Structures are given as C-alpha cells and as structure tokens.
Amino acid sequence: MGDTVKYTLPEERIPKAWYNIQADLPAPLPPVLHPGTGKPIGPADLAPLFPMALIGQEVSREREIEIPGPVRDIYRQWRPSPLYRARRLERALDTPARIYYKYEGVSPAGSHKPNTAIAQAFYNREEGIKRLATETGAGQWGSSLAFAGALFGISVDVFMVKVSFHQKPYRKALMETYGARCVASPSTETAAGRAVLAADPNSTGSLGIAISEAVEVAAGRADTKYALGSVLNHVLLHQTVIGLEAIEQMKLAGDEPDIVIGCAGGGSNFAGLAFPYLGRKLRGGPDLRVIAVEPAACPSLTRGVYAYDFGDTGHLTPLVKMHTLGAAFMPSAIHAGGLRYHGMAPLVSHVKELGLIEAKAYSQTACFEAGVQFARAEGIVPAPEPTHAVRAAIDEALACKREGRSRAILFNLCGHGHFDMQAYSDFLAGKLKDEAYDADSLKRSLEGLPKVAAE
Ligand SMILES: Cc1ncc(COP(=O)(O)O)c(C=O)c1O
C-alpha cells in the first residue's frame, strides 16, 4: 500500500466519545467571570443562553464525554472524514516531507462546523428548545446550524457579518434552503445592531457584533437559546472527533505527525485536530509541534494580549480570559470571514500560554497563493480560512526540503471553498490587497479592555 492516497475508516469507527483536554491540562483554565460582579459565574448565569447539558460540558473535567447515539447516527452522513496523503502536492513541491490532511469539507455544509452544530441542536431539542439564534462569519457555521435545525425541527435565526453576506450570497440561499432565516449584521432587528449602525451606518460588521445581536435575541425570548460556532469549551470538545479519527488514520498510514497545523479563528477546527494529539503528549505520548495559523489582519494569538475580555462587541457576554485584540477591534474585510474574530478560544489561549503550541500569522495573498497551488495539485479548492493552514504546511514542507529532512506534516483542511469563488476570482485577477491591522486602532481597542481585579 505504498502509494495509498486516502485513509478511510468504516462508520463503526466513528468515535464513541469526545476528548476533553481539560482532564489532562497541567494547570486549570482561569474561571469565566461575571462582568458586573467580577466573580466566577455559575451554571445559572449561563442558563438563559445554553441548555444545561452544554453548560455541564463547558466545565467538565471528564476525559471522555460520550457522544449521544442520535448524534453519532447523523455523523454517519459524512464521518469518518477521509485523511489524505498529499502525494501530488509533495511532488509539486519536490519535498521530502510527508504531507497529510484531514478533509472536513465532505460534510453536508462543507466544513467541520456540523460536528458541533448537530450536537448543539440535539441537546437543545432534548431540553425543549424551539428556536436558536446565532452569528456567522464566513457562512459555514450558519449553514451548519441551519442544517442541524432542519434535522431536529428547530427554527434558526442567523446574523451574518455584513461583509461576508455580500461576498457570499449563496451561503444565505443555502441557509434558507435548510429552512433558516439569515439577516446581515449589523441589523436593525436588535438594540446592539442599531447602536453600531447609529455610530457607523456603513459598518461592514464583525463576528463580535453579530454575536451581540444573536445573544440579545436569545436572552429576550424563553423559547430561544443561543448557539456559538467556536470559542467555547463545549464547541472545541465536539470538534475532537477530527483528531481522534486522524490518530487512527495515521496508524493506518503507518506514520506519526511531527507537526500538526490548523487555522485558527475562534480556535475550534484547530483544537479539534490538535487537542487529541496534545492530550496524548500530556499523558506521556509522542512529542510533536503544534501550530495555530491566523490572518495577519486579525492576529489575536500573535499580536493580542492575554487578558479578560468580552466575547462580543456589545458587552453582553461574560468575561473570558483569552488572547484578544479588544472587543472593539474591527478587522479589515479580508475574505477569510471565519477568522475575523477579536478573541481566541480560552482553551487555545491557555495551551499557548502553557507553551504547548506555536502561533503564526500570514497575509491573505500568501494564503490564496497556497490555496491555488494546493488546488492545482490536489484538486480540492480550500475555503479561505484553511488556506492559512495550507500556507503553513507548504512552508514547513519547504523547510524540510532546505534541510534535506523528511517530517510528517498533518493539517486540517477544514472546509471547501465552493462558495468562496469570488475571492479566488479576485485573487487570480490580482485584485486582493494585503490589509495589515491598524496599529492605532488596536491600541485604542486594547485600552478599552475591562479592568478585572483578579488578574
Ligand atoms: C471553513 C472554516 N474554517 C475555519 C473557521 C474558523 O473557525 P474555527 O477557528 O472555530 O475553526 C471557519 C469559521 O467560520 C470556517 O468556516
């Protein structure tokens, strides 16, 4: 089987439990704080927004959390996802590196996001919830929750960041096809949206603003809860099916990754692939390098500060300790809409602080160049977000070539770019600009960080 390209597992090998890295961390996560009291919050504070089962997962220290049967049954629709050996890309790069990618674009919505959308919809339905409100950046998460809502009979309202809403009209059509409602954010439907529009009628929106709108809607209605597509512990937990399967598939390949790479917006696809590997390492297993890759235009891990901050622009969420650019930070309108978030998952931030992972930032043209090179070798057009992981994987493979060393590089190809072709057209026409973040606005945004006594 020397030339195997695709390593697949049968449906029975879909993991039976998610992996919870909180069981293996050398230091616990800092607590989530109530913005009013500055004291750690309890389950009752989160109950208006999330079902109790998910609140329990948020704070659990159990290493394994069983995947409910109905969720595993739906996972069968696309899981286990394939693991590929990028043999044609290796040849194109003329590298001694062994490059592997886990492909999550085979899900119905086109990315890793249904791994948690299905689980979240399931737990909400179990607790009698009829409606979910959410935000979406690239549209991948909104489509995934819309799909999950259709399967569980839950209505879904999606606030889609305005710049992406206009860049990707067919994502809205996909959400509507699944039966969801999708509005451009900032909208006039919420006080948070109206406040942003009053200050800047031309606001292109951000994930932080869209979160405020969705939280406001969920908090105001008893039959409605909020669903988040990234950042929170339970979301990262659900994504660990990716890494758990990859560990088995790398065994089929008779190889072990030296380097694991994922793009990081809120941190969920990155954690989904990396945490099962990090857990093995923390329990005395094989060592490896783990790299989170983010856009230079929204560099929370590489340029942000590790501090308590709000998860949203309107300051409706609790305070979480994370790498942040400040909740007021407005990233430029890059095409990787899913990476335009001012913060980073507390768990990803924590493992970065513990020195367990590295972070890198790339500009968007360097990423699209890698995406095109990948498509021309492997045939799959990556979503703009994972082109960041592709860029880093190619750079590591080129480093192998320079050093004359073979390393195994595994990255998460967490979604396809079939709804993102305008971005590729713009890139191919030479129209894409590299917009670095604005240092002054970052400084101002960081000055607005909440003052927290516990720090
Ligand atoms: C395809 C894709 N990749 C990555 C991301 C970034 O999110 P996360 O860091 O949670 O994986 C998104 C978010 O919308 C996405 O749609």
XYZ file of C-alpha atoms and ligand atoms in Angstrom:
471
model
C 0.000 0.000 0.000
C 2.979 2.249 -0.536
C 1.078 4.679 -2.739
C -2.148 4.963 -0.752
C -3.679 8.429 -1.076
C -6.817 8.201 1.053
C -7.043 6.591 4.509
C -10.658 5.879 5.412
C -12.348 4.270 8.401
C -15.696 2.410 8.406
C -18.746 4.030 10.071
C -18.394 1.798 13.143
C -15.117 3.578 13.865
C -16.760 6.969 14.397
C -15.513 7.862 17.902
C -17.894 6.915 20.710
C -16.729 9.757 22.974
C -15.359 13.264 22.525
C -11.973 14.028 24.094
C -11.879 16.702 26.810
C -8.417 18.240 27.158
C -9.433 19.808 30.493
C -8.756 16.369 32.058
C -5.073 16.494 31.084
C -4.095 20.158 31.448
C -1.152 20.796 33.795
C -2.956 23.943 35.084
C -6.725 24.558 35.086
C -8.393 27.191 32.922
C -8.894 30.596 34.563
C -12.571 30.983 35.574
C -15.187 32.773 33.469
C -16.206 35.985 35.258
C -19.466 37.861 35.641
C -18.894 41.335 34.160
C -20.974 43.008 36.892
C -19.512 41.350 39.995
C -16.093 40.277 38.683
C -16.779 36.916 40.390
C -16.730 33.491 38.682
C -20.066 32.709 37.057
C -22.145 29.613 37.789
C -24.437 27.490 35.620
C -27.454 29.685 36.461
C -25.768 32.682 34.782
C -25.491 30.763 31.503
C -28.882 29.045 31.657
C -30.759 31.735 29.674
C -28.388 31.147 26.753
C -27.462 27.447 26.719
C -29.071 24.104 27.601
C -27.829 22.565 30.858
C -26.135 19.622 29.093
C -23.821 22.015 27.237
C -23.160 24.094 30.360
C -22.098 20.831 32.043
C -19.706 20.062 29.184
C -18.277 23.574 29.419
C -16.887 22.909 32.911
C -16.419 19.124 32.815
C -13.036 17.635 33.687
C -14.022 14.132 32.482
C -11.528 12.939 29.870
C -14.174 11.275 27.701
C -17.706 12.515 27.127
C -19.983 10.036 25.413
C -21.374 11.067 22.030
C -25.169 10.509 22.151
C -26.451 7.799 19.781
C -28.611 10.169 17.682
C -25.599 12.459 17.141
C -23.373 9.542 16.078
C -26.120 8.403 13.720
C -26.136 11.766 11.971
C -22.323 11.851 11.928
C -22.582 8.747 9.701
C -23.742 11.033 6.891
C -20.108 12.142 6.376
C -17.947 10.714 9.169
C -15.339 9.352 9.493
C -13.981 12.005 7.167
C -11.055 10.974 4.940
C -7.410 11.535 5.711
C -5.359 12.179 2.581
C -1.687 11.897 1.852
C -0.940 14.896 -0.387
C 1.312 12.948 -2.727
C 0.785 15.262 -5.700
C 1.476 18.359 -3.629
C 4.624 16.703 -2.272
C 5.774 16.071 -5.845
C 4.906 19.614 -6.920
C 6.971 20.991 -4.033
C 9.712 18.428 -4.598
C 9.907 17.978 -0.841
C 10.996 15.010 1.261
C 8.179 15.921 3.705
C 5.190 13.583 4.110
C 2.129 15.843 3.966
C -1.261 14.643 5.243
C -4.570 16.458 5.526
C -7.806 15.629 7.272
C -10.637 16.743 4.971
C -13.728 18.113 6.719
C -15.199 19.609 3.525
C -17.109 16.335 2.946
C -19.798 17.369 5.464
C -23.166 18.484 4.012
C -22.475 22.135 4.846
C -18.893 21.939 3.564
C -16.809 22.261 6.731
C -16.098 20.961 10.244
C -18.894 23.099 11.730
C -21.657 20.428 11.612
C -19.627 18.338 14.109
C -20.789 20.725 16.820
C -23.970 22.065 15.161
C -25.540 18.596 15.276
C -24.534 18.107 18.912
C -25.782 21.556 19.967
C -29.109 21.146 18.176
C -29.524 17.711 19.757
C -29.014 18.957 23.351
C -31.277 21.969 22.752
C -34.035 19.763 21.336
C -33.669 17.427 24.354
C -34.396 20.424 26.603
C -37.431 21.509 24.583
C -35.919 24.474 22.763
C -37.782 25.553 19.614
C -35.517 28.287 18.223
C -31.779 29.022 18.072
C -30.137 32.361 17.360
C -26.566 32.525 16.127
C -23.937 34.563 14.292
C -21.922 33.510 11.281
C -18.785 34.916 9.731
C -17.998 33.011 6.568
C -21.466 31.475 6.475
C -20.131 27.967 7.133
C -21.379 27.947 10.723
C -24.768 29.457 9.846
C -25.255 26.823 7.130
C -24.267 24.085 9.571
C -26.674 25.179 12.277
C -29.397 25.613 9.645
C -28.767 22.009 8.539
C -28.834 20.794 12.167
C -32.029 22.776 12.837
C -33.710 21.101 9.851
C -32.856 17.645 11.229
C -34.088 18.396 14.767
C -37.101 20.592 13.933
C -35.611 23.782 15.435
C -36.025 27.232 13.820
C -32.724 29.007 13.271
C -32.051 32.766 13.034
C -28.610 33.656 11.697
C -26.920 37.061 11.934
C -24.342 37.024 9.141
C -21.464 39.517 9.197
C -22.391 42.073 6.522
C -19.171 41.932 4.535
C -19.497 38.140 4.117
C -23.254 38.443 3.473
C -22.413 40.478 0.380
C -19.325 38.465 -0.593
C -21.202 35.137 -0.476
C -24.880 35.471 -1.400
C -25.271 31.723 -1.928
C -24.477 30.939 1.712
C -27.710 32.766 2.590
C -29.519 30.726 -0.068
C -28.124 27.534 1.451
C -29.286 28.532 4.947
C -32.740 29.329 3.560
C -32.813 26.026 1.703
C -32.338 24.324 5.072
C -35.197 26.458 6.429
C -33.261 29.089 8.439
C -33.572 32.882 8.359
C -30.416 34.890 7.604
C -30.016 38.656 8.087
C -26.997 40.884 7.503
C -25.329 42.125 10.702
C -25.317 44.847 11.990
C -29.089 44.789 11.517
C -31.928 46.993 12.707
C -33.520 43.979 14.456
C -31.588 44.414 17.713
C -30.534 47.255 20.005
C -26.893 46.125 19.606
C -27.132 46.307 15.800
C -28.930 49.654 15.844
C -26.253 51.133 18.135
C -23.479 50.104 15.734
C -25.393 51.471 12.738
C -26.039 54.758 14.535
C -22.295 55.183 15.093
C -21.314 53.923 11.629
C -24.081 53.412 9.054
C -21.504 51.814 6.713
C -20.246 49.251 9.229
C -19.211 46.036 7.455
C -19.860 44.131 10.668
C -17.744 41.719 12.655
C -18.227 38.449 14.463
C -18.223 40.350 17.772
C -21.186 42.489 16.620
C -23.110 39.529 15.183
C -22.635 37.641 18.473
C -24.134 40.599 20.381
C -27.185 40.534 18.114
C -27.728 36.781 18.469
C -27.217 36.831 22.260
C -29.674 39.725 22.588
C -32.333 37.808 20.639
C -31.774 34.595 22.655
C -31.763 36.359 26.033
C -35.050 38.093 25.206
C -37.133 35.003 24.421
C -37.906 31.999 26.629
C -38.215 29.553 23.695
C -34.907 30.644 22.156
C -31.328 29.816 23.059
C -28.030 30.945 21.641
C -25.564 28.744 19.748
C -21.929 29.631 19.131
C -19.885 28.030 16.367
C -16.481 28.293 18.024
C -14.523 29.591 21.060
C -16.420 27.830 23.881
C -15.063 24.688 25.547
C -18.008 22.526 24.505
C -17.610 23.548 20.851
C -13.927 22.597 20.851
C -14.869 19.355 22.609
C -17.301 18.368 19.835
C -14.652 19.008 17.195
C -12.248 16.460 18.712
C -13.811 13.753 16.535
C -11.445 15.159 13.884
C -8.237 14.439 15.801
C -9.496 11.174 17.287
C -10.155 9.842 13.796
C -6.866 11.260 12.488
C -4.912 9.357 15.154
C -6.458 6.102 13.904
C -5.938 7.013 10.245
C -2.290 7.963 10.763
C -1.872 4.478 12.272
C -3.321 3.042 9.039
C -0.711 5.102 7.193
C 1.983 3.690 9.490
C 3.117 7.207 10.295
C 3.061 9.754 13.137
C 2.846 13.521 12.644
C 5.888 15.573 13.638
C 3.876 18.748 13.076
C 0.108 19.354 13.382
C -1.338 22.539 11.849
C -4.747 24.216 11.866
C -6.069 27.659 11.001
C -7.482 29.498 13.994
C -10.414 31.922 14.003
C -12.130 31.111 17.264
C -9.972 28.000 17.538
C -12.403 25.100 17.038
C -11.072 23.273 13.960
C -7.526 23.771 15.194
C -8.374 22.340 18.618
C -10.449 19.583 17.051
C -7.406 18.214 15.268
C -4.709 19.215 17.743
C -6.168 18.511 21.213
C -6.325 14.705 20.932
C -2.639 14.800 19.907
C -1.757 17.265 22.682
C -3.628 15.077 25.172
C -1.536 12.075 24.159
C 1.605 14.163 24.614
C 0.455 15.428 28.025
C -0.127 11.813 29.097
C 3.464 10.908 28.152
C 2.877 10.052 24.460
C 4.852 11.161 21.399
C 6.114 14.750 21.248
C 5.174 16.970 18.306
C 4.989 20.609 17.214
C 1.517 22.134 17.026
C 0.950 25.337 15.043
C -2.129 27.600 15.010
C -2.291 29.875 11.967
C -4.200 33.143 11.879
C -4.576 36.096 9.481
C -2.119 38.976 9.777
C -5.192 41.269 9.583
C -6.710 39.812 12.769
C -3.776 38.431 14.775
C -5.194 37.661 18.237
C -2.660 34.943 19.154
C 0.421 36.667 17.759
C -0.381 40.353 18.493
C -3.164 40.283 21.053
C -2.841 40.348 24.833
C -3.812 37.519 27.198
C -6.484 39.186 29.306
C -10.093 39.049 30.407
C -12.382 40.389 27.704
C -15.916 40.238 26.397
C -16.695 37.702 23.692
C -18.793 40.264 21.827
C -18.696 43.902 20.820
C -21.868 44.878 22.699
C -20.522 43.560 26.040
C -23.424 41.156 26.601
C -21.309 38.044 27.275
C -19.391 37.017 30.408
C -15.675 37.821 30.638
C -13.282 35.122 29.484
C -9.512 35.064 29.701
C -8.163 34.774 26.185
C -5.818 36.254 23.627
C -7.708 39.280 22.415
C -7.368 42.335 20.214
C -10.103 44.006 22.274
C -13.826 43.554 21.690
C -13.961 46.876 19.816
C -11.339 45.781 17.260
C -12.667 45.974 13.684
C -10.712 43.643 11.399
C -10.375 44.667 7.756
C -12.645 42.989 5.215
C -10.428 40.002 4.399
C -12.035 37.064 2.637
C -11.380 34.567 5.431
C -14.538 35.777 7.201
C -14.364 32.925 9.706
C -11.028 34.214 11.012
C -12.201 37.790 11.657
C -12.726 37.387 15.396
C -11.132 39.665 18.002
C -10.520 36.856 20.513
C -9.419 33.237 20.674
C -10.854 30.215 22.445
C -9.860 30.283 26.146
C -8.591 26.694 25.853
C -6.417 27.504 22.819
C -5.169 30.673 24.548
C -4.386 28.661 27.670
C -2.334 25.990 25.862
C -0.498 28.799 24.062
C 0.340 30.396 27.429
C 1.498 26.988 28.699
C 3.938 26.823 25.758
C 2.242 23.770 24.258
C 1.532 25.344 20.858
C 3.072 27.878 18.470
C 1.239 30.565 16.504
C 1.919 32.129 13.099
C 0.184 34.871 11.118
C 0.025 35.185 7.315
C -1.354 37.811 4.945
C -4.251 36.811 2.712
C -2.454 36.883 -0.646
C 0.221 34.471 0.642
C -2.626 32.198 1.750
C -4.572 32.353 -1.527
C -1.340 31.616 -3.395
C -1.003 28.445 -1.293
C -4.708 27.648 -1.824
C -4.290 27.839 -5.604
C -1.119 25.744 -5.524
C -2.942 23.159 -3.395
C -5.984 23.105 -5.726
C -3.788 22.620 -8.776
C -2.060 19.624 -7.177
C -4.826 18.007 -5.079
C -7.982 19.179 -6.860
C -9.764 20.425 -3.737
C -10.321 24.196 -3.507
C -9.818 25.117 0.169
C -12.050 27.647 1.909
C -10.148 30.907 2.517
C -9.771 30.037 6.223
C -7.854 26.766 5.775
C -5.643 28.317 3.091
C -3.833 29.644 6.187
C -3.131 26.063 7.285
C -2.159 25.123 3.725
C 0.316 28.043 3.630
C 1.938 26.936 6.885
C 2.066 23.283 5.786
C 3.714 24.238 2.491
C 6.242 26.424 4.320
C 7.105 23.572 6.698
C 7.455 21.215 3.709
C 9.785 23.706 2.002
C 11.822 23.928 5.227
C 12.165 20.116 5.065
C 13.445 20.480 1.507
C 16.016 23.109 2.512
C 17.202 20.999 5.449
C 17.114 17.729 3.482
C 14.902 16.198 6.204
C 11.661 14.280 5.962
C 8.980 15.167 8.513
C 5.330 14.177 8.665
C 3.097 17.253 8.488
C -0.624 16.901 9.218
C -3.034 19.785 8.688
C -6.753 20.309 8.913
C -8.394 21.089 5.583
C -11.484 22.140 7.485
C -13.683 23.255 4.590
C -14.037 23.652 0.852
C -14.213 26.991 -0.908
C -17.061 26.379 -3.346
C -18.978 29.378 -2.015
C -15.831 31.492 -1.970
C -15.025 31.597 -5.660
C -15.405 35.373 -5.858
C -12.408 35.578 -3.532
C -10.418 33.262 -5.805
C -11.507 35.297 -8.867
C -10.329 38.483 -7.158
C -7.037 36.850 -6.222
C -6.456 35.498 -9.731
C -7.253 38.933 -11.196
C -4.649 40.494 -8.882
C -7.313 42.482 -7.022
C -6.744 41.176 -3.479
C -4.992 43.517 -1.095
C -2.972 42.607 1.978
C -4.555 44.677 4.672
C -2.490 44.579 7.825
C -4.237 45.502 11.052
C -4.201 49.140 12.012
C -1.809 49.562 14.968
C -3.576 52.702 16.262
C -6.998 51.138 16.284
C -5.557 48.054 18.002
C -4.044 50.302 20.681
C -7.374 52.088 21.201
C -9.260 48.819 21.284
C -6.892 47.343 23.891
C -7.258 50.476 26.026
C -10.944 49.587 26.245
C -10.315 46.169 27.849
C -12.357 45.684 31.022
C -10.489 46.166 34.297
C -10.537 42.906 36.216
C -9.322 42.759 39.806
C -8.446 39.043 39.701
C -5.698 39.498 37.058
C -14.109 26.772 6.867
C -13.815 27.467 8.156
N -12.627 27.270 8.739
C -12.289 27.861 9.896
C -13.168 28.716 10.530
C -12.712 29.375 11.776
O -13.330 28.904 12.914
P -12.591 27.985 13.946
O -11.281 28.653 14.306
O -13.518 27.904 15.076
O -12.366 26.664 13.296
C -14.421 28.945 9.989
C -15.366 29.823 10.688
O -16.354 30.228 10.238
C -14.753 28.303 8.774
O -15.930 28.498 8.198
